[in-house]
């Protein structure tokens, strides 16, 4: 499993805390195609997309035949006047790729079970957690904007009040 992140601190966390075999910093390793070839010389079977744009474009070329792309987010494409035009989409045909969007709204009914299962996994150490906690409602706008510059390292939370 290989990940990409925007700082060396995050790259190290992927490798040391989150069980990734390898990871690269897409901000310093700007040739994403070369980074993919180096980290995944045999190609990609499954790509979990949280970024979209140029990363998705490079990944498509590096997918193995009959690979799967789960599209969860495209954070590089939000709030742009002109979104990046993905150029390599046609490889979906010869590579027989399956590309599928997933949205949490379709799984609300499973939330209580998710909460119960995930709490147990975290307690048992099966799932690692890193959180960034901002204090107070007034810190919420900055915390939200920080997602787009990558200033959060872990899951960004905002504490409204402590009881
Ligand atoms: N499908 C769904 O139901 C669903 C629900 C919620 C969220 N999402 C999506 O899931 C993804 C992660 O969301 P999250 O709330 O968990 O946030 P997150 O991963 O905690 O924070 C967003 C991270 O994205 C990276 N980023 C920001 N701008 C970027 C860019 N232009 N190119 C590449 N990376 C960029 C930053 O890290 P770096 O330092 O690595 O750049 C930032 O820390 C987002 O795409 C979001 O839209 C999907």
PDB file of N, CA, C and O in Angstrom, residues 108-157:
ATOM      1  N   UNK A 108     -25.892   6.348   5.778  1.00  0.00           N
ATOM      2  CA  UNK A 108     -26.270   6.892   7.086  1.00  0.00           C
ATOM      3  C   UNK A 108     -26.834   5.816   8.021  1.00  0.00           C
ATOM      4  O   UNK A 108     -26.576   5.820   9.218  1.00  0.00           O
ATOM      5  N   UNK A 109     -27.609   4.887   7.456  1.00  0.00           N
ATOM      6  CA  UNK A 109     -28.260   3.869   8.296  1.00  0.00           C
ATOM      7  C   UNK A 109     -27.234   2.963   8.982  1.00  0.00           C
ATOM      8  O   UNK A 109     -27.530   2.339   9.989  1.00  0.00           O
ATOM      9  N   UNK A 110     -26.008   2.894   8.431  1.00  0.00           N
ATOM     10  CA  UNK A 110     -24.980   2.020   9.028  1.00  0.00           C
ATOM     11  C   UNK A 110     -24.150   2.745  10.097  1.00  0.00           C
ATOM     12  O   UNK A 110     -23.248   2.159  10.688  1.00  0.00           O
ATOM     13  N   UNK A 111     -24.453   4.059  10.312  1.00  0.00           N
ATOM     14  CA  UNK A 111     -23.585   4.838  11.207  1.00  0.00           C
ATOM     15  C   UNK A 111     -23.496   4.273  12.634  1.00  0.00           C
ATOM     16  O   UNK A 111     -22.386   4.150  13.170  1.00  0.00           O
ATOM     17  N   UNK A 112     -24.629   3.888  13.264  1.00  0.00           N
ATOM     18  CA  UNK A 112     -24.514   3.347  14.630  1.00  0.00           C
ATOM     19  C   UNK A 112     -23.590   2.127  14.686  1.00  0.00           C
ATOM     20  O   UNK A 112     -22.785   1.991  15.603  1.00  0.00           O
ATOM     21  N   UNK A 113     -23.678   1.256  13.679  1.00  0.00           N
ATOM     22  CA  UNK A 113     -22.818   0.063  13.674  1.00  0.00           C
ATOM     23  C   UNK A 113     -21.353   0.467  13.440  1.00  0.00           C
ATOM     24  O   UNK A 113     -20.435  -0.071  14.055  1.00  0.00           O
ATOM     25  N   UNK A 114     -21.168   1.443  12.543  1.00  0.00           N
ATOM     26  CA  UNK A 114     -19.804   1.936  12.285  1.00  0.00           C
ATOM     27  C   UNK A 114     -19.182   2.462  13.581  1.00  0.00           C
ATOM     28  O   UNK A 114     -18.041   2.137  13.918  1.00  0.00           O
ATOM     29  N   UNK A 115     -19.983   3.264  14.319  1.00  0.00           N
ATOM     30  CA  UNK A 115     -19.469   3.877  15.551  1.00  0.00           C
ATOM     31  C   UNK A 115     -19.062   2.797  16.558  1.00  0.00           C
ATOM     32  O   UNK A 115     -17.993   2.872  17.165  1.00  0.00           O
ATOM     33  N   UNK A 116     -19.922   1.792  16.693  1.00  0.00           N
ATOM     34  CA  UNK A 116     -19.653   0.708  17.644  1.00  0.00           C
ATOM     35  C   UNK A 116     -18.401  -0.084  17.231  1.00  0.00           C
ATOM     36  O   UNK A 116     -17.482  -0.300  18.023  1.00  0.00           O
ATOM     37  N   UNK A 117     -18.355  -0.481  15.939  1.00  0.00           N
ATOM     38  CA  UNK A 117     -17.217  -1.267  15.447  1.00  0.00           C
ATOM     39  C   UNK A 117     -15.921  -0.472  15.540  1.00  0.00           C
ATOM     40  O   UNK A 117     -14.885  -0.969  15.976  1.00  0.00           O
ATOM     41  N   UNK A 118     -15.992   0.807  15.104  1.00  0.00           N
ATOM     42  CA  UNK A 118     -14.762   1.619  15.045  1.00  0.00           C
ATOM     43  C   UNK A 118     -14.228   1.894  16.441  1.00  0.00           C
ATOM     44  O   UNK A 118     -13.006   1.863  16.651  1.00  0.00           O
ATOM     45  N   UNK A 119     -15.128   2.152  17.406  1.00  0.00           N
ATOM     46  CA  UNK A 119     -14.682   2.385  18.790  1.00  0.00           C
ATOM     47  C   UNK A 119     -13.903   1.162  19.289  1.00  0.00           C
ATOM     48  O   UNK A 119     -12.854   1.288  19.933  1.00  0.00           O
ATOM     49  N   UNK A 120     -14.408  -0.033  18.950  1.00  0.00           N
ATOM     50  CA  UNK A 120     -13.729  -1.270  19.382  1.00  0.00           C
ATOM     51  C   UNK A 120     -12.373  -1.391  18.671  1.00  0.00           C
ATOM     52  O   UNK A 120     -11.359  -1.730  19.298  1.00  0.00           O
ATOM     53  N   UNK A 121     -12.338  -1.122  17.366  1.00  0.00           N
ATOM     54  CA  UNK A 121     -11.068  -1.233  16.621  1.00  0.00           C
ATOM     55  C   UNK A 121     -10.013  -0.285  17.191  1.00  0.00           C
ATOM     56  O   UNK A 121      -8.839  -0.632  17.304  1.00  0.00           O
ATOM     57  N   UNK A 122     -10.458   0.935  17.558  1.00  0.00           N
ATOM     58  CA  UNK A 122      -9.510   1.926  18.095  1.00  0.00           C
ATOM     59  C   UNK A 122      -8.988   1.439  19.456  1.00  0.00           C
ATOM     60  O   UNK A 122      -7.785   1.468  19.712  1.00  0.00           O
ATOM     61  N   UNK A 123      -9.902   0.946  20.310  1.00  0.00           N
ATOM     62  CA  UNK A 123      -9.502   0.436  21.633  1.00  0.00           C
ATOM     63  C   UNK A 123      -8.518  -0.725  21.505  1.00  0.00           C
ATOM     64  O   UNK A 123      -7.554  -0.839  22.258  1.00  0.00           O
ATOM     65  N   UNK A 124      -8.774  -1.589  20.520  1.00  0.00           N
ATOM     66  CA  UNK A 124      -7.917  -2.778  20.331  1.00  0.00           C
ATOM     67  C   UNK A 124      -6.621  -2.429  19.590  1.00  0.00           C
ATOM     68  O   UNK A 124      -5.781  -3.302  19.372  1.00  0.00           O
ATOM     69  N   UNK A 125      -6.479  -1.172  19.158  1.00  0.00           N
ATOM     70  CA  UNK A 125      -5.268  -0.768  18.437  1.00  0.00           C
ATOM     71  C   UNK A 125      -5.253  -1.219  16.983  1.00  0.00           C
ATOM     72  O   UNK A 125      -4.217  -1.183  16.323  1.00  0.00           O
ATOM     73  N   UNK A 126      -6.419  -1.644  16.462  1.00  0.00           N
ATOM     74  CA  UNK A 126      -6.478  -2.082  15.064  1.00  0.00           C
ATOM     75  C   UNK A 126      -6.546  -0.901  14.107  1.00  0.00           C
ATOM     76  O   UNK A 126      -6.226  -1.028  12.934  1.00  0.00           O
ATOM     77  N   UNK A 127      -7.041   0.236  14.606  1.00  0.00           N
ATOM     78  CA  UNK A 127      -7.099   1.454  13.782  1.00  0.00           C
ATOM     79  C   UNK A 127      -6.358   2.555  14.537  1.00  0.00           C
ATOM     80  O   UNK A 127      -6.624   2.802  15.712  1.00  0.00           O
ATOM     81  N   UNK A 128      -5.397   3.190  13.836  1.00  0.00           N
ATOM     82  CA  UNK A 128      -4.621   4.275  14.449  1.00  0.00           C
ATOM     83  C   UNK A 128      -5.346   5.600  14.225  1.00  0.00           C
ATOM     84  O   UNK A 128      -5.965   5.808  13.187  1.00  0.00           O
ATOM     85  N   UNK A 129      -5.255   6.479  15.211  1.00  0.00           N
ATOM     86  CA  UNK A 129      -5.968   7.764  15.140  1.00  0.00           C
ATOM     87  C   UNK A 129      -5.002   8.905  15.421  1.00  0.00           C
ATOM     88  O   UNK A 129      -4.234   8.850  16.375  1.00  0.00           O
ATOM     89  N   UNK A 130      -5.043   9.921  14.561  1.00  0.00           N
ATOM     90  CA  UNK A 130      -4.338  11.175  14.846  1.00  0.00           C
ATOM     91  C   UNK A 130      -5.375  12.283  14.680  1.00  0.00           C
ATOM     92  O   UNK A 130      -6.093  12.319  13.678  1.00  0.00           O
ATOM     93  N   UNK A 131      -5.485  13.147  15.686  1.00  0.00           N
ATOM     94  CA  UNK A 131      -6.481  14.221  15.615  1.00  0.00           C
ATOM     95  C   UNK A 131      -5.827  15.579  15.797  1.00  0.00           C
ATOM     96  O   UNK A 131      -4.866  15.716  16.557  1.00  0.00           O
ATOM     97  N   UNK A 132      -6.351  16.575  15.092  1.00  0.00           N
ATOM     98  CA  UNK A 132      -5.997  17.979  15.323  1.00  0.00           C
ATOM     99  C   UNK A 132      -7.231  18.634  15.922  1.00  0.00           C
ATOM    100  O   UNK A 132      -8.288  18.610  15.295  1.00  0.00           O
ATOM    101  N   UNK A 133      -7.107  19.184  17.124  1.00  0.00           N
ATOM    102  CA  UNK A 133      -8.291  19.728  17.791  1.00  0.00           C
ATOM    103  C   UNK A 133      -8.194  21.245  17.881  1.00  0.00           C
ATOM    104  O   UNK A 133      -7.244  21.779  18.463  1.00  0.00           O
ATOM    105  N   UNK A 134      -9.170  21.920  17.273  1.00  0.00           N
ATOM    106  CA  UNK A 134      -9.260  23.380  17.388  1.00  0.00           C
ATOM    107  C   UNK A 134     -10.295  23.685  18.466  1.00  0.00           C
ATOM    108  O   UNK A 134     -11.329  23.021  18.545  1.00  0.00           O
ATOM    109  N   UNK A 135     -10.005  24.677  19.307  1.00  0.00           N
ATOM    110  CA  UNK A 135     -10.884  24.979  20.441  1.00  0.00           C
ATOM    111  C   UNK A 135     -11.816  26.150  20.122  1.00  0.00           C
ATOM    112  O   UNK A 135     -11.361  27.206  19.686  1.00  0.00           O
ATOM    113  N   UNK A 136     -13.107  25.944  20.321  1.00  0.00           N
ATOM    114  CA  UNK A 136     -14.078  27.036  20.235  1.00  0.00           C
ATOM    115  C   UNK A 136     -14.684  27.196  18.851  1.00  0.00           C
ATOM    116  O   UNK A 136     -14.017  27.008  17.830  1.00  0.00           O
ATOM    117  N   UNK A 137     -15.955  27.587  18.860  1.00  0.00           N
ATOM    118  CA  UNK A 137     -16.702  27.743  17.610  1.00  0.00           C
ATOM    119  C   UNK A 137     -16.017  28.732  16.677  1.00  0.00           C
ATOM    120  O   UNK A 137     -16.002  28.571  15.458  1.00  0.00           O
ATOM    121  N   UNK A 138     -15.391  29.781  17.282  1.00  0.00           N
ATOM    122  CA  UNK A 138     -14.781  30.818  16.456  1.00  0.00           C
ATOM    123  C   UNK A 138     -13.570  30.300  15.675  1.00  0.00           C
ATOM    124  O   UNK A 138     -13.140  30.923  14.702  1.00  0.00           O
ATOM    125  N   UNK A 139     -13.034  29.147  16.080  1.00  0.00           N
ATOM    126  CA  UNK A 139     -11.875  28.587  15.358  1.00  0.00           C
ATOM    127  C   UNK A 139     -12.301  27.730  14.163  1.00  0.00           C
ATOM    128  O   UNK A 139     -11.462  27.264  13.395  1.00  0.00           O
ATOM    129  N   UNK A 140     -13.631  27.513  14.012  1.00  0.00           N
ATOM    130  CA  UNK A 140     -14.115  26.609  12.960  1.00  0.00           C
ATOM    131  C   UNK A 140     -13.769  27.072  11.536  1.00  0.00           C
ATOM    132  O   UNK A 140     -13.300  26.260  10.718  1.00  0.00           O
ATOM    133  N   UNK A 141     -13.960  28.366  11.189  1.00  0.00           N
ATOM    134  CA  UNK A 141     -13.649  28.765   9.807  1.00  0.00           C
ATOM    135  C   UNK A 141     -12.174  28.508   9.443  1.00  0.00           C
ATOM    136  O   UNK A 141     -11.883  27.966   8.370  1.00  0.00           O
ATOM    137  N   UNK A 142     -11.261  28.850  10.348  1.00  0.00           N
ATOM    138  CA  UNK A 142      -9.829  28.633  10.071  1.00  0.00           C
ATOM    139  C   UNK A 142      -9.515  27.147   9.964  1.00  0.00           C
ATOM    140  O   UNK A 142      -8.713  26.718   9.110  1.00  0.00           O
ATOM    141  N   UNK A 143     -10.185  26.344  10.814  1.00  0.00           N
ATOM    142  CA  UNK A 143      -9.960  24.890  10.770  1.00  0.00           C
ATOM    143  C   UNK A 143     -10.438  24.332   9.430  1.00  0.00           C
ATOM    144  O   UNK A 143      -9.765  23.491   8.818  1.00  0.00           O
ATOM    145  N   UNK A 144     -11.570  24.827   8.960  1.00  0.00           N
ATOM    146  CA  UNK A 144     -12.098  24.365   7.669  1.00  0.00           C
ATOM    147  C   UNK A 144     -11.157  24.764   6.532  1.00  0.00           C
ATOM    148  O   UNK A 144     -10.791  23.949   5.679  1.00  0.00           O
ATOM    149  N   UNK A 145     -10.723  26.030   6.548  1.00  0.00           N
ATOM    150  CA  UNK A 145      -9.823  26.501   5.475  1.00  0.00           C
ATOM    151  C   UNK A 145      -8.503  25.744   5.496  1.00  0.00           C
ATOM    152  O   UNK A 145      -7.895  25.506   4.445  1.00  0.00           O
ATOM    153  N   UNK A 146      -8.062  25.356   6.699  1.00  0.00           N
ATOM    154  CA  UNK A 146      -6.787  24.634   6.835  1.00  0.00           C
ATOM    155  C   UNK A 146      -6.767  23.322   6.071  1.00  0.00           C
ATOM    156  O   UNK A 146      -5.709  22.844   5.658  1.00  0.00           O
ATOM    157  N   UNK A 147      -7.959  22.718   5.862  1.00  0.00           N
ATOM    158  CA  UNK A 147      -8.020  21.462   5.102  1.00  0.00           C
ATOM    159  C   UNK A 147      -7.489  21.666   3.684  1.00  0.00           C
ATOM    160  O   UNK A 147      -6.919  20.765   3.078  1.00  0.00           O
ATOM    161  N   UNK A 148      -7.684  22.886   3.151  1.00  0.00           N
ATOM    162  CA  UNK A 148      -7.306  23.129   1.754  1.00  0.00           C
ATOM    163  C   UNK A 148      -5.835  23.510   1.602  1.00  0.00           C
ATOM    164  O   UNK A 148      -5.300  23.521   0.496  1.00  0.00           O
ATOM    165  N   UNK A 149      -5.183  23.851   2.715  1.00  0.00           N
ATOM    166  CA  UNK A 149      -3.739  24.121   2.634  1.00  0.00           C
ATOM    167  C   UNK A 149      -2.958  22.977   3.279  1.00  0.00           C
ATOM    168  O   UNK A 149      -1.731  22.974   3.264  1.00  0.00           O
ATOM    169  N   UNK A 150      -3.673  22.005   3.853  1.00  0.00           N
ATOM    170  CA  UNK A 150      -3.002  20.860   4.463  1.00  0.00           C
ATOM    171  C   UNK A 150      -2.422  21.174   5.823  1.00  0.00           C
ATOM    172  O   UNK A 150      -1.542  20.458   6.295  1.00  0.00           O
ATOM    173  N   UNK A 151      -2.922  22.240   6.495  1.00  0.00           N
ATOM    174  CA  UNK A 151      -2.333  22.574   7.803  1.00  0.00           C
ATOM    175  C   UNK A 151      -2.727  21.553   8.869  1.00  0.00           C
ATOM    176  O   UNK A 151      -2.061  21.440   9.893  1.00  0.00           O
ATOM    177  N   UNK A 152      -3.812  20.808   8.639  1.00  0.00           N
ATOM    178  CA  UNK A 152      -4.130  19.719   9.580  1.00  0.00           C
ATOM    179  C   UNK A 152      -3.253  18.513   9.268  1.00  0.00           C
ATOM    180  O   UNK A 152      -2.958  18.223   8.111  1.00  0.00           O
ATOM    181  N   UNK A 153      -2.835  17.829  10.337  1.00  0.00           N
ATOM    182  CA  UNK A 153      -2.078  16.581  10.151  1.00  0.00           C
ATOM    183  C   UNK A 153      -3.026  15.404  10.338  1.00  0.00           C
ATOM    184  O   UNK A 153      -3.096  14.495   9.527  1.00  0.00           O
ATOM    185  N   UNK A 154      -3.805  15.439  11.438  1.00  0.00           N
ATOM    186  CA  UNK A 154      -4.774  14.374  11.676  1.00  0.00           C
ATOM    187  C   UNK A 154      -6.175  14.813  11.302  1.00  0.00           C
ATOM    188  O   UNK A 154      -6.364  15.836  10.644  1.00  0.00           O
ATOM    189  N   UNK A 155      -7.151  14.025  11.724  1.00  0.00           N
ATOM    190  CA  UNK A 155      -8.559  14.392  11.490  1.00  0.00           C
ATOM    191  C   UNK A 155      -8.839  15.708  12.198  1.00  0.00           C
ATOM    192  O   UNK A 155      -8.588  15.849  13.390  1.00  0.00           O
ATOM    193  N   UNK A 156      -9.321  16.691  11.462  1.00  0.00           N
ATOM    194  CA  UNK A 156      -9.558  18.014  12.045  1.00  0.00           C
ATOM    195  C   UNK A 156     -10.887  18.031  12.801  1.00  0.00           C
ATOM    196  O   UNK A 156     -11.945  17.758  12.223  1.00  0.00           O
ATOM    197  N   UNK A 157     -10.802  18.323  14.090  1.00  0.00           N
ATOM    198  CA  UNK A 157     -12.008  18.427  14.916  1.00  0.00           C
ATOM    199  C   UNK A 157     -12.105  19.839  15.475  1.00  0.00           C
ATOM    200  O   UNK A 157     -11.081  20.510  15.656  1.00  0.00           O
TER     201      UNK A 157
END
